[in-house]
PDB file of C-alpha atoms and ligand atoms in Angstrom:
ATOM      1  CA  UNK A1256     -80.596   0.604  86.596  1.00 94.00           C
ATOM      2  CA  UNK A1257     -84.277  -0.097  85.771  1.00 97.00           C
ATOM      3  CA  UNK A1258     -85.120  -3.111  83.741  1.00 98.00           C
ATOM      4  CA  UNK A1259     -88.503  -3.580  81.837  1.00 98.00           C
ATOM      5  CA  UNK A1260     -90.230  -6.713  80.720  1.00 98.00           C
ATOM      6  CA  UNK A1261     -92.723  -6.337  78.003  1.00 98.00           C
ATOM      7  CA  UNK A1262     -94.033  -8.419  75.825  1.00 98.00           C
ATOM      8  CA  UNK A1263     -95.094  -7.673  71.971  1.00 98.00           C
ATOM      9  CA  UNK A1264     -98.546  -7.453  71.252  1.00 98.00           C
ATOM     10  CA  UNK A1265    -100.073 -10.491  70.103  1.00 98.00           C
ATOM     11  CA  UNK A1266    -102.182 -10.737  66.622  1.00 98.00           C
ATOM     12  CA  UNK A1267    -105.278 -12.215  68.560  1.00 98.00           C
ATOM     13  CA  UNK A1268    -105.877  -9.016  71.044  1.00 98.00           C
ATOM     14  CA  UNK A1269    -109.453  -8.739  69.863  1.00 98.00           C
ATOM     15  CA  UNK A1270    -110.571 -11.359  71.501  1.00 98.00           C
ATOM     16  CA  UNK A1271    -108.693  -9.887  74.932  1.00 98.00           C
ATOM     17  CA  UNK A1272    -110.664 -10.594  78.294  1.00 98.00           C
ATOM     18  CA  UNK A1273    -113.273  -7.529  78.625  1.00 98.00           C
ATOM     19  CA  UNK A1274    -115.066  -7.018  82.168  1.00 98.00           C
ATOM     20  CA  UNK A1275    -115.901  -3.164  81.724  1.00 97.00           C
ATOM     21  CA  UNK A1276    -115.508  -2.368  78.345  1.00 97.00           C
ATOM     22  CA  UNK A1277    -117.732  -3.136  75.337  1.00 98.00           C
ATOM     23  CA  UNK A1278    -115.755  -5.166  72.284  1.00 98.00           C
ATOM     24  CA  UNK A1279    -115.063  -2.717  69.737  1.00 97.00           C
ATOM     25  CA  UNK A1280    -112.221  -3.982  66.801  1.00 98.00           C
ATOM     26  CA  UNK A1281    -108.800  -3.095  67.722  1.00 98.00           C
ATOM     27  CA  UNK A1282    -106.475  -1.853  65.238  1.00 98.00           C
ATOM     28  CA  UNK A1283    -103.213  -4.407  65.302  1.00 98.00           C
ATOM     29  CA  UNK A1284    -100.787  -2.140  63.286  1.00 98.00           C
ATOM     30  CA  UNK A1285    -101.951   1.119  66.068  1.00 98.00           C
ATOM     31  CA  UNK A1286    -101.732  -1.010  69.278  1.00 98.00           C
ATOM     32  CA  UNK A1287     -98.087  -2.216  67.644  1.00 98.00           C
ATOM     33  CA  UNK A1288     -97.119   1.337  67.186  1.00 98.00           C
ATOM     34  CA  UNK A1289     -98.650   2.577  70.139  1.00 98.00           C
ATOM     35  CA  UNK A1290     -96.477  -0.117  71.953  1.00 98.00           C
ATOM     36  CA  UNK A1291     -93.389   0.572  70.142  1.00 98.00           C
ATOM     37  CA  UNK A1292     -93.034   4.128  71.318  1.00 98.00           C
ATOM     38  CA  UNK A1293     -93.869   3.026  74.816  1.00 98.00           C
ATOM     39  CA  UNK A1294     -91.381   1.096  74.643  1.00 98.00           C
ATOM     40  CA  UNK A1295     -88.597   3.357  73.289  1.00 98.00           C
ATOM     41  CA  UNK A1296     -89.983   6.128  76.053  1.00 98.00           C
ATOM     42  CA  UNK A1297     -88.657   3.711  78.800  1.00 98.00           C
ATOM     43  CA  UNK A1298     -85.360   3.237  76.749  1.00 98.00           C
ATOM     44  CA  UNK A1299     -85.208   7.207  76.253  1.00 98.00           C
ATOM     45  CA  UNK A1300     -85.581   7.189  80.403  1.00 98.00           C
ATOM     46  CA  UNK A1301     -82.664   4.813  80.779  1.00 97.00           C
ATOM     47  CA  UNK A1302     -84.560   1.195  81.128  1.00 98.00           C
ATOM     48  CA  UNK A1303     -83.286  -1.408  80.032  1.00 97.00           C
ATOM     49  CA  UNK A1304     -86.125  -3.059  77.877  1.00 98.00           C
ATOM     50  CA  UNK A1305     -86.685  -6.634  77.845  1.00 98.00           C
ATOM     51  CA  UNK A1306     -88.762  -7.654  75.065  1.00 98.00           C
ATOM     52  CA  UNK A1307     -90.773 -10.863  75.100  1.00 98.00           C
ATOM     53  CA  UNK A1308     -92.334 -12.204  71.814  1.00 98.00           C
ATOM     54  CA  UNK A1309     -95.649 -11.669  70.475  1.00 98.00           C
ATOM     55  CA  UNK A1310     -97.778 -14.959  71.013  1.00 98.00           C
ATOM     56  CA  UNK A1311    -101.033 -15.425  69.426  1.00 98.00           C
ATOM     57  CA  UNK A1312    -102.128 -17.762  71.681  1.00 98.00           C
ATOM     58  CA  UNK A1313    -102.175 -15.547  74.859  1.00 98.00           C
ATOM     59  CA  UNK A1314    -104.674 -12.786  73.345  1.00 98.00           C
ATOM     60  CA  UNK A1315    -103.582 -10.596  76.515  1.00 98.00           C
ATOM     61  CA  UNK A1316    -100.553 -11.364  76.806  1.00 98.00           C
ATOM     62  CA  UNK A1317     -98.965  -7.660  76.180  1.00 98.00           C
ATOM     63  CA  UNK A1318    -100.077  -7.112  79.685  1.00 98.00           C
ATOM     64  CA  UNK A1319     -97.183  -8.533  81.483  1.00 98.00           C
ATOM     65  CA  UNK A1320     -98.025  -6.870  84.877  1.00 98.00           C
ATOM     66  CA  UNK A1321    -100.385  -9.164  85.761  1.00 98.00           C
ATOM     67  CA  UNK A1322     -98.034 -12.075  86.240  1.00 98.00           C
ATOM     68  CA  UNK A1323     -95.774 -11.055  88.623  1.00 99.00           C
ATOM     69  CA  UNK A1324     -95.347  -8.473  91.669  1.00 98.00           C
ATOM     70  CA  UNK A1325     -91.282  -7.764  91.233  1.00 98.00           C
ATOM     71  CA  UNK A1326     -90.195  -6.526  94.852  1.00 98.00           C
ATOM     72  CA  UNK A1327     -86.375  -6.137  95.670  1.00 97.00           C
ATOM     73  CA  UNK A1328     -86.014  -9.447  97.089  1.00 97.00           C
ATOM     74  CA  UNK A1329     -88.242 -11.644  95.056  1.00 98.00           C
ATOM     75  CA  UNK A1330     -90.685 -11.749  92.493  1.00 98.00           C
ATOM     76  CA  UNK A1331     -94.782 -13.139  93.627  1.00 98.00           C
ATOM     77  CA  UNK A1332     -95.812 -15.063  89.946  1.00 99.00           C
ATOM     78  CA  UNK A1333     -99.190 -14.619  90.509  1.00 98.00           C
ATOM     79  CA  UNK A1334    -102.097 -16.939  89.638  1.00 98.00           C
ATOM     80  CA  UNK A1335    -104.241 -14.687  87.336  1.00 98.00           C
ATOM     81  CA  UNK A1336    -108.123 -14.396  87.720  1.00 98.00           C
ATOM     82  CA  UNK A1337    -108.672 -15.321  84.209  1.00 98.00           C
ATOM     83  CA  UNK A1338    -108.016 -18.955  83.028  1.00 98.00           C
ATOM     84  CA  UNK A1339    -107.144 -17.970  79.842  1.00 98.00           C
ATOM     85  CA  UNK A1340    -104.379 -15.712  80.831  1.00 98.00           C
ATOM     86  CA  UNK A1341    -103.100 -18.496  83.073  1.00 98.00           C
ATOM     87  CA  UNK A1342    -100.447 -19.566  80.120  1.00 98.00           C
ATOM     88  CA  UNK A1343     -98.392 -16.350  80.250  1.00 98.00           C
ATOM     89  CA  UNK A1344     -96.807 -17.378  83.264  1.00 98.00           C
ATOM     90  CA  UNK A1345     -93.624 -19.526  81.901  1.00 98.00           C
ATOM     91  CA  UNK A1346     -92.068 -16.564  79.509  1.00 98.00           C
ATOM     92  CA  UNK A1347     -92.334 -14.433  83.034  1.00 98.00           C
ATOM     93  CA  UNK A1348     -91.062 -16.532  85.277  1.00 98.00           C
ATOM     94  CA  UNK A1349     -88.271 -17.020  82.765  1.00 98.00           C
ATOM     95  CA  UNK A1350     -87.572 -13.372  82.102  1.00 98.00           C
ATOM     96  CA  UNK A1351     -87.542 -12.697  85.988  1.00 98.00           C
ATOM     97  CA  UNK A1352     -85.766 -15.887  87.407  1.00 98.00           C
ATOM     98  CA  UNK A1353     -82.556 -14.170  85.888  1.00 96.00           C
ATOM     99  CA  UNK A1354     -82.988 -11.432  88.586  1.00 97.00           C
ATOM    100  CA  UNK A1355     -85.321 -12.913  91.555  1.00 98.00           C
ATOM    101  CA  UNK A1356     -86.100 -15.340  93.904  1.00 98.00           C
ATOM    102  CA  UNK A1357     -89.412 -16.586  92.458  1.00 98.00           C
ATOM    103  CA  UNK A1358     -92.177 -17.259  94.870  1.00 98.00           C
ATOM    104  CA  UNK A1359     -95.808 -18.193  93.771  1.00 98.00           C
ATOM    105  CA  UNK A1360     -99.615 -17.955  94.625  1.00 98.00           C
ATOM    106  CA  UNK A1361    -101.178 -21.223  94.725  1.00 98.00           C
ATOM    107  CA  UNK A1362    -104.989 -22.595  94.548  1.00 98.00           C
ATOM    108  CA  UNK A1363    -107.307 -21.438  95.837  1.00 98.00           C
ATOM    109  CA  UNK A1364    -105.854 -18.063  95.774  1.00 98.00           C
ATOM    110  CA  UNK A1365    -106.035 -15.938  92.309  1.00 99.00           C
ATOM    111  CA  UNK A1366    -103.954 -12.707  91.643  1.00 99.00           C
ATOM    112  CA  UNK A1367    -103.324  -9.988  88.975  1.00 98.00           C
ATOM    113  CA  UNK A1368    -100.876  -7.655  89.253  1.00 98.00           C
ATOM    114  CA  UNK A1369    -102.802  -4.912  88.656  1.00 98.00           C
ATOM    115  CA  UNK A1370    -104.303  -5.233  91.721  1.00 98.00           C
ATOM    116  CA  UNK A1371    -101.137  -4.817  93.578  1.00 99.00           C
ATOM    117  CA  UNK A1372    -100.247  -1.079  94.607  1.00 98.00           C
ATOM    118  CA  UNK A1373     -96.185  -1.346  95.943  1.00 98.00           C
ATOM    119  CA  UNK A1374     -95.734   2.061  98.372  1.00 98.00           C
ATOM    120  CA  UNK A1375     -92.163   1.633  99.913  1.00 96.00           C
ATOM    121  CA  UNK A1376     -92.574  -0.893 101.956  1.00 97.00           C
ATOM    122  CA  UNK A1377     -96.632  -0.997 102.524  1.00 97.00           C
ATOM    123  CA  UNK A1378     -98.127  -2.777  99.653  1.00 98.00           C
ATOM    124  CA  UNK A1379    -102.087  -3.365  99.083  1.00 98.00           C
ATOM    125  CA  UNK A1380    -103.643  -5.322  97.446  1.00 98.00           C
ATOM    126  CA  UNK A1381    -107.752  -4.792  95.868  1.00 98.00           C
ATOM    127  CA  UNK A1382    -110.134  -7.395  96.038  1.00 98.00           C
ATOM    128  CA  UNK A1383    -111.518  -7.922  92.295  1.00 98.00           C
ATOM    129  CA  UNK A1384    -112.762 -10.259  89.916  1.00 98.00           C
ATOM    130  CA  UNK A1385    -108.949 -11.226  89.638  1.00 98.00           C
ATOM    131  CA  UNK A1386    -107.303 -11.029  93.143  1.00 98.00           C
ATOM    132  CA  UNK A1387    -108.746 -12.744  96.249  1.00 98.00           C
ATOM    133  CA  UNK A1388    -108.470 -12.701  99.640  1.00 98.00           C
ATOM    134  CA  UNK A1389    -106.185 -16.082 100.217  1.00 98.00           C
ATOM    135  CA  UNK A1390    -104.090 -14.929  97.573  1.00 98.00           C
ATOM    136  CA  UNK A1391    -103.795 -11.646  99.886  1.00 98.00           C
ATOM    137  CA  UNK A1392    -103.085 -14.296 103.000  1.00 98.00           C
ATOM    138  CA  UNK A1393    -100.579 -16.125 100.772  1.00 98.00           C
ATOM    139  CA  UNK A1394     -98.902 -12.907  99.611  1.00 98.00           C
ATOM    140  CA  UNK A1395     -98.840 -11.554 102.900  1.00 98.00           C
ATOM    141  CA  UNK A1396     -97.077 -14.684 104.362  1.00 98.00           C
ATOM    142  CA  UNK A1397     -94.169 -14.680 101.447  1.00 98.00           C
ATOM    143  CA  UNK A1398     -92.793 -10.680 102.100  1.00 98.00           C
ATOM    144  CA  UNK A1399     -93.191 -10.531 105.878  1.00 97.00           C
ATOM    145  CA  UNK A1400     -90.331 -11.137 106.581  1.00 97.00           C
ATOM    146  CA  UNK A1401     -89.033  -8.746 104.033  1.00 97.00           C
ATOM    147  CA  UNK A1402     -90.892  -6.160 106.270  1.00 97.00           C
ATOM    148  CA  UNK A1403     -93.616  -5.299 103.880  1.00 98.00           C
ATOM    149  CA  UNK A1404     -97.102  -4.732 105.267  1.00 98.00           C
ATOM    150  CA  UNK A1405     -99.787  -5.708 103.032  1.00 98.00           C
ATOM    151  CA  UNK A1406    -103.223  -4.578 102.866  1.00 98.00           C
ATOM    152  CA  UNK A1407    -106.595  -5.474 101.425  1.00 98.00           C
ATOM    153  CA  UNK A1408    -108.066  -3.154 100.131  1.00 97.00           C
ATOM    154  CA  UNK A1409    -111.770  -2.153  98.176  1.00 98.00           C
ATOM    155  CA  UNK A1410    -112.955  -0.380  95.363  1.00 98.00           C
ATOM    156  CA  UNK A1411    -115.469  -0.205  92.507  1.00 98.00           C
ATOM    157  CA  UNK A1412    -115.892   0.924  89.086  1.00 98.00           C
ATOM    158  CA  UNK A1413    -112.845  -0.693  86.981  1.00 98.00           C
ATOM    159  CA  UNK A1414    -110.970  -3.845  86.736  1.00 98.00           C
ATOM    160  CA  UNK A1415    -108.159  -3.701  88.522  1.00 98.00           C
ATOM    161  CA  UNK A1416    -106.922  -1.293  91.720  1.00 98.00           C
ATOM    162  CA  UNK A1417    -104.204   0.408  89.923  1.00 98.00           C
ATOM    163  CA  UNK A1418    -106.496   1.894  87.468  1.00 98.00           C
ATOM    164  CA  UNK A1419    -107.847   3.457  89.934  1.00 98.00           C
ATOM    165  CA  UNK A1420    -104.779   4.577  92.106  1.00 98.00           C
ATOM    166  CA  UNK A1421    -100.959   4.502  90.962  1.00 98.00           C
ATOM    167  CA  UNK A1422     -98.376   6.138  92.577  1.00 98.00           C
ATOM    168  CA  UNK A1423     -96.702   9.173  91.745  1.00 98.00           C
ATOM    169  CA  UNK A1424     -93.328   9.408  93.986  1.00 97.00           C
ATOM    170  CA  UNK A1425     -92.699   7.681  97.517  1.00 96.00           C
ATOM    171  CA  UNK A1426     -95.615   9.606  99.454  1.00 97.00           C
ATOM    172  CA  UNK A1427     -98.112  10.847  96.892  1.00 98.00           C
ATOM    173  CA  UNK A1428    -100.610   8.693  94.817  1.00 98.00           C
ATOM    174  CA  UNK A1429    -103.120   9.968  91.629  1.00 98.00           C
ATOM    175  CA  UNK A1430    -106.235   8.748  92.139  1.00 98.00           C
ATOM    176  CA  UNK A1431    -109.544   8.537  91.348  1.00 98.00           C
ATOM    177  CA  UNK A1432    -111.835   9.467  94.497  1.00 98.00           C
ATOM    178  CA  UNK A1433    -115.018   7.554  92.870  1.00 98.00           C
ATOM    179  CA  UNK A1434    -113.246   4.555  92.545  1.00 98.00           C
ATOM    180  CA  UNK A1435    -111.391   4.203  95.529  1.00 98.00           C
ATOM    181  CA  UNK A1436    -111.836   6.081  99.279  1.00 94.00           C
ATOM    182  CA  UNK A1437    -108.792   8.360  99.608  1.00 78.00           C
ATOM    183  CA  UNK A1438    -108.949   7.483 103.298  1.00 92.00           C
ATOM    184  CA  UNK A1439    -107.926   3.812 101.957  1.00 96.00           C
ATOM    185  CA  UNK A1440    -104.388   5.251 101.842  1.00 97.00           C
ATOM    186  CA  UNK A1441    -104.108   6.793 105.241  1.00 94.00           C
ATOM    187  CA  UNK A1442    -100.157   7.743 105.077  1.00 92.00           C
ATOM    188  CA  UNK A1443    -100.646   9.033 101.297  1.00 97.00           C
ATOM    189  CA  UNK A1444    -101.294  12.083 100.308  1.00 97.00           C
ATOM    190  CA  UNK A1445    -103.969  11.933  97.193  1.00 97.00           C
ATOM    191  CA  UNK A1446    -103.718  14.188  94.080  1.00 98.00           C
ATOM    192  CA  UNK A1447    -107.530  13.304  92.427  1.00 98.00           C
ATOM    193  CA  UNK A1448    -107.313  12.899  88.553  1.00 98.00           C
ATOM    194  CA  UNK A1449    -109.710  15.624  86.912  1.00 98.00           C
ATOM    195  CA  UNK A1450    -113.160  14.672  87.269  1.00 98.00           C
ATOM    196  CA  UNK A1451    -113.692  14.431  83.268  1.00 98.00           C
ATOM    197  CA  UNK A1452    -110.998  11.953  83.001  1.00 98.00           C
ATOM    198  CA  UNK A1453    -112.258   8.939  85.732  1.00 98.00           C
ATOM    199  CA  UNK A1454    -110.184   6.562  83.917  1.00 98.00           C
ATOM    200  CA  UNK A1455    -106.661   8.303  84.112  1.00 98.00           C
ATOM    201  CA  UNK A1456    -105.156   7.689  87.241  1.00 98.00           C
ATOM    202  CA  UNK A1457    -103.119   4.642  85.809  1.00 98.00           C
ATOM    203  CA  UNK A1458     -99.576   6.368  85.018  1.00 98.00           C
ATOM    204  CA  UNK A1459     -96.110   4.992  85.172  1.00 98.00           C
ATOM    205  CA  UNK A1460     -93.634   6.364  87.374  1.00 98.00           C
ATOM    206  CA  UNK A1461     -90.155   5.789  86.128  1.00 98.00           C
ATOM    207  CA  UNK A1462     -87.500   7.066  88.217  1.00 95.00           C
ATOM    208  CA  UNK A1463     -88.649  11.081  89.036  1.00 95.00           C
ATOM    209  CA  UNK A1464     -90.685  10.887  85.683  1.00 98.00           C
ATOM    210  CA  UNK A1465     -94.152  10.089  85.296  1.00 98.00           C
ATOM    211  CA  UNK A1466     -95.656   8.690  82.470  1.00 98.00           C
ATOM    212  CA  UNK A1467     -99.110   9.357  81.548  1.00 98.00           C
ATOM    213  CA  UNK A1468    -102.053   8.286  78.973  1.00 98.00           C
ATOM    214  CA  UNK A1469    -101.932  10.920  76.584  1.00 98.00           C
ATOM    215  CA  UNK A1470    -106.000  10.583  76.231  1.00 98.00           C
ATOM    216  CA  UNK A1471    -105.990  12.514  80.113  1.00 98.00           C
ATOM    217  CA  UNK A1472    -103.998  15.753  79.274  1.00 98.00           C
ATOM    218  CA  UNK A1473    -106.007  17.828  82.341  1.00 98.00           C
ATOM    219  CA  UNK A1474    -105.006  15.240  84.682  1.00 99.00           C
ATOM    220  CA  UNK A1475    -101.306  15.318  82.832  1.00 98.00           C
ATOM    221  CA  UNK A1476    -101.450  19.194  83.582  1.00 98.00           C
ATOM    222  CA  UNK A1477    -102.425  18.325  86.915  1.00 98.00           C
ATOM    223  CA  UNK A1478     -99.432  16.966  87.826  1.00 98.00           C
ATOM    224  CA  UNK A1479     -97.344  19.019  85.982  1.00 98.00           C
ATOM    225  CA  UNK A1480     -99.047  21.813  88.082  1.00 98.00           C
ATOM    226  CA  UNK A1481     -97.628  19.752  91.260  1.00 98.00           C
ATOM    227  CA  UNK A1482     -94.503  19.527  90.381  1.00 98.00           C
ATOM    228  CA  UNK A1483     -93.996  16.627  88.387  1.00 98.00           C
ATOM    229  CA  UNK A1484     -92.087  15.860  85.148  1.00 98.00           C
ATOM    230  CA  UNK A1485     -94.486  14.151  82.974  1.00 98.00           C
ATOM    231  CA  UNK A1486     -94.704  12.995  79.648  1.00 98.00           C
ATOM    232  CA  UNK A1487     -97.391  11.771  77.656  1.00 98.00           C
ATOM    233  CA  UNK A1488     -97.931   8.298  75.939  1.00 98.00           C
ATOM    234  CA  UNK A1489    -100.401   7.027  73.539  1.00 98.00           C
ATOM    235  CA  UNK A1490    -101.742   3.983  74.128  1.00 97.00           C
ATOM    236  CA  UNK A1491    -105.743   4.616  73.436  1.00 97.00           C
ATOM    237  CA  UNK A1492    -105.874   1.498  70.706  1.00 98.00           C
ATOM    238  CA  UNK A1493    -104.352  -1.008  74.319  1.00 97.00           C
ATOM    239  CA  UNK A1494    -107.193   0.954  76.299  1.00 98.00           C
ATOM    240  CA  UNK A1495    -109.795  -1.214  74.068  1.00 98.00           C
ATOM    241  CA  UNK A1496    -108.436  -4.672  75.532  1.00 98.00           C
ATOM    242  CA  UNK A1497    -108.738  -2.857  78.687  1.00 98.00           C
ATOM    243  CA  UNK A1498    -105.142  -2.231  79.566  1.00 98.00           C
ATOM    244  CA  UNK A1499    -103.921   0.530  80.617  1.00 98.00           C
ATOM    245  CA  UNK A1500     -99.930   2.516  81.089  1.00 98.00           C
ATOM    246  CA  UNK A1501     -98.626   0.189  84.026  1.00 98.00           C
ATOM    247  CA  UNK A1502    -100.078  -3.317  82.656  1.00 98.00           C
ATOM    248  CA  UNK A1503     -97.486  -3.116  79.741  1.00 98.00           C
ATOM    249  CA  UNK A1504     -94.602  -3.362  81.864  1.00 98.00           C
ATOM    250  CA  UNK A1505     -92.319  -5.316  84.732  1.00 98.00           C
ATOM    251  CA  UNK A1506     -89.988  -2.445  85.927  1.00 98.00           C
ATOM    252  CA  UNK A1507     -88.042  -3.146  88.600  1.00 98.00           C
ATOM    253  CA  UNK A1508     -84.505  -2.227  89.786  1.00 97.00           C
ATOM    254  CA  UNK A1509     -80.444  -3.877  89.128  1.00 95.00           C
ATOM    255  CA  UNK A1510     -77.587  -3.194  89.628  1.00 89.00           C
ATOM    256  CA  UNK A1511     -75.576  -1.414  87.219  1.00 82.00           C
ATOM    257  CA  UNK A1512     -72.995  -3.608  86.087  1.00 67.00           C
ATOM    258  CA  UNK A1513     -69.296  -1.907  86.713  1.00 68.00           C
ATOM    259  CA  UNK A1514     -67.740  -0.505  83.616  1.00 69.00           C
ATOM    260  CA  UNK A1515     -65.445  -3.199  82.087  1.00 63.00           C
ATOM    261  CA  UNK A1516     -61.659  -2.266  82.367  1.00 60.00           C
ATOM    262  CA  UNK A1517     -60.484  -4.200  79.797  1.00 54.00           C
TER     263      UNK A1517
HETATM  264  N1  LIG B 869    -107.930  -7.403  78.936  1.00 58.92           N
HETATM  265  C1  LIG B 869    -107.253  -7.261  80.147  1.00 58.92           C
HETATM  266  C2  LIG B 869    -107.697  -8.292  81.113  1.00 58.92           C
HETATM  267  O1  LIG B 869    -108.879  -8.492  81.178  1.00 58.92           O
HETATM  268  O2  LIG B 869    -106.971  -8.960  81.787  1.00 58.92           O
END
């Protein structure tokens, strides 16, 4: 079964890191709601949801994805970009040491986990303002001999590399072609999001479902159109910390515990 870390939202997401976006206020009460029923989406798909507290010290702290890559073997805790979010490692490596191996980045490198795109076994990682390229070495060193592949990989326009490609099933990714070269992902094949929606190739693939930002319904339809079951989530008031679908969650897989007998 499919497990999922999240963490409530804390009180002091207004003053959230912000590389892209202008400030604008953020409702508290919406971005709670809007995280609720994200939350109850990935119960409705059969995830077990694990729900971390709400601290106002960690003002981005609902975006658990950035501290921690969650492979089948082990879990990378990563060494985030942004001092300030450095403090919502612990609660993380807590939640996950129940189900992983833990393994770290260390100085000098820095990591988010939003730069980290997991394809089967190939797994790149974008060079940012938040991921660098000795915490690519370091990475690299830690799953080869898992038999991953890691790659670095470039592109422009947002914060992080999954908001500009996620994947959509084992061979396809949604991306967005100004943000990222299509040829970056040679094996992939590349659905583009719809051109009036740059920011909406962020979705959340859970089991044969894909979740999507219900702001991008064209690119939604898209992927309908291809095939996909999809389903829309709202999440527009976590868009103004500059968070998108994937940052709110760790999802990763365990085994199904046997029925008891007694
Ligand atoms: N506000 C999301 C981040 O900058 O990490």
């Amino acid at each position: 079964m499919l497990v999922a870390v999240t963490r409530g939202v804390s009180p002091n997401i207004g003053r959230c890191e912000l590389t892209h976006l202008e400030r604008e206020p953020i409702d508290l009460d919406s971005a709670t709601t809007q995280h609720s029923l994200y939350e109850r989406m990935l119960l409705g798909l059969g995830c077990r949801v694990e729900h971390l507290e709400a601290d106002p010290d960690l003002p981005d702290s609902v975006f658990v994805e950035d501290m921690a890559v969650v492979l089948d073997e082990s879990a990378v805790i990563t060494r985030p970009g942004a001092l300030s979010r450095r403090g919502e490692r612990p609660s993380i490596e807590q939640a996950l040491e129940l189900y992983r191996r833990l393994e770290h980045i260390r100085a000098p490198g820095i990591l988010d986990g939003g730069d980290v795109l997991v394809v089967g076994r190939n797994i790149y990682v974008g060079l940012s303002t938040r991921s660098n390229a000795e915490a690519v070495q370091q990475f690299r060193a830690l799953v080869a001999d898992e038999g991953y592949d890691v790659f670095e990989v470039g592109f422009r326009g947002c914060l992080h590399l999954k908001s500009a490609a996620t994947a959509v099933s084992d061979d396809t990714l949604l991306v967005n072609p100004d943000w990222v070269d299509a040829g970056t992902f040679p094996d992939l094949a590349c659905i583009p999001v719809d051109p009036t929606e740059p920011k909406a190739a962020n979705v959340v693939r859970v089991g044969d479902t894909v979740l999507f930002a219900a702001a991008f319904p064209r690119t939604g339809e898209r992927l309908s159109d291809a095939g996909f079951d999809v389903r829309p989530v709202e999440a527009s008031e976590l868009a103004k910390a500059e968070g998108a679908l994937t940052c709110c969650s760790l999802l990763f897989e365990v085994p199904t515990l046997p029925a008891s007998t007694g």
